[in-house]
Coordinates of C-alpha atoms in Angstrom, one line a residue:
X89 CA -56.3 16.2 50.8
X90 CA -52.6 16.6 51.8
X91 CA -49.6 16.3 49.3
X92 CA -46.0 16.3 50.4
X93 CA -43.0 15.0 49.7
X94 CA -40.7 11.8 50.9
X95 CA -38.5 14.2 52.5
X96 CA -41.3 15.8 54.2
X97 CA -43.0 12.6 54.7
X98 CA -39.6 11.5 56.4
X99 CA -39.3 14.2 59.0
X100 CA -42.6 13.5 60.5
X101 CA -44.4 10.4 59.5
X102 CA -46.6 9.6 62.5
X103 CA -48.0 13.3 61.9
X104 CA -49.3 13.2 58.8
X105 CA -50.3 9.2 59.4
X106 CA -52.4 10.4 62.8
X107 CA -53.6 13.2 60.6
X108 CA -54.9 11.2 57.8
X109 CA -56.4 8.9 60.2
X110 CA -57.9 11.5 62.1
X111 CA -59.3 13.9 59.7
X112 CA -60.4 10.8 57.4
X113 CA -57.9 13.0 55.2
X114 CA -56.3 11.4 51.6
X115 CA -52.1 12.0 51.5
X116 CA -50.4 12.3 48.5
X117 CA -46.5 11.8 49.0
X118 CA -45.0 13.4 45.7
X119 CA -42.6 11.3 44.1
X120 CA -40.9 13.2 41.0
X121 CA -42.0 13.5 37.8
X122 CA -45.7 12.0 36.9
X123 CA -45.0 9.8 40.1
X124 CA -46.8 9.6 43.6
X125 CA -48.4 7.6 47.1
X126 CA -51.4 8.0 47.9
X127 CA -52.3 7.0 51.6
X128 CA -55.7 7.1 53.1
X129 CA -57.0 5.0 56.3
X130 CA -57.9 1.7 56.2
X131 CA -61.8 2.9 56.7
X132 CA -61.8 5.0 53.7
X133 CA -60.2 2.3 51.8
X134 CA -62.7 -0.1 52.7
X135 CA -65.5 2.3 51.9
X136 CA -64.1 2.8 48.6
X137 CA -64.1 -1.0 48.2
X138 CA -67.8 -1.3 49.6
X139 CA -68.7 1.6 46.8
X140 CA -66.9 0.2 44.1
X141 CA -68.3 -3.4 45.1
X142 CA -72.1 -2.1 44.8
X143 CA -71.4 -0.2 41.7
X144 CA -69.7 -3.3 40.1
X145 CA -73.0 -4.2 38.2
X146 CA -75.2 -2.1 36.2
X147 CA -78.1 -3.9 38.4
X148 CA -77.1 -2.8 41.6
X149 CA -76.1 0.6 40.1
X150 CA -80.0 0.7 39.0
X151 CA -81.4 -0.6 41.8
X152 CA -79.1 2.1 44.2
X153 CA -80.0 5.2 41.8
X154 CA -84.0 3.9 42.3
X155 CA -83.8 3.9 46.2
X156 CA -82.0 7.5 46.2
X157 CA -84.8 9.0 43.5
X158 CA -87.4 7.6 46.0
X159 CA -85.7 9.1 49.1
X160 CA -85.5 12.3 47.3
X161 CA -89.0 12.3 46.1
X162 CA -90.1 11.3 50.0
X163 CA -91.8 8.0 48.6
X164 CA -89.8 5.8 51.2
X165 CA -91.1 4.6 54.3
X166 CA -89.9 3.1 57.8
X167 CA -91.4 -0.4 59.7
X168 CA -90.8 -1.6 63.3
X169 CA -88.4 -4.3 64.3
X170 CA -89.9 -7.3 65.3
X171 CA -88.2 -8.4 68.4
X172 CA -88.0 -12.0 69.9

């Protein structure tokens, strides 16, 4: 995570966009008092989305914490494709 400041942010915007984009970094442009941007790239934003999507109901929180326990126990399992 980065945190600067407009006036930093000002002097040299495409760097800390390429970095954030790059690095899969968060930014954090300070703002005063209690007061801040946060910018993060659009694939991190979506992923946050996706997350916060499959999280949204306690049954799919349940069914997700299941399927991790059973990887982490080594009680999953793999099949073949069947192809056309």
């Amino acid at each position: 995570m980065q945190i600067t400041t407009v006036s930093e942010f000002r002097k040299d915007i495409k760097t800390y966009l390429d970095r954030v984009i790059k690095n899969f970094e968060t930014l954090i442009i300070n703002r005063g008092k209690d007061s801040g941007i946060v910018v993060m790239s659009l694939e991190e934003y979506n992923s946050l989305m996706a997350t916060s999507h499959e999280l949204s109901s306690r049954k799919n929180e349940l069914r997700l914490d299941s399927a991790i326990d059973k990887l982490k126990n080594g009680r999953s399992f793999s099949r073949d494709l069947i192809e056309d």
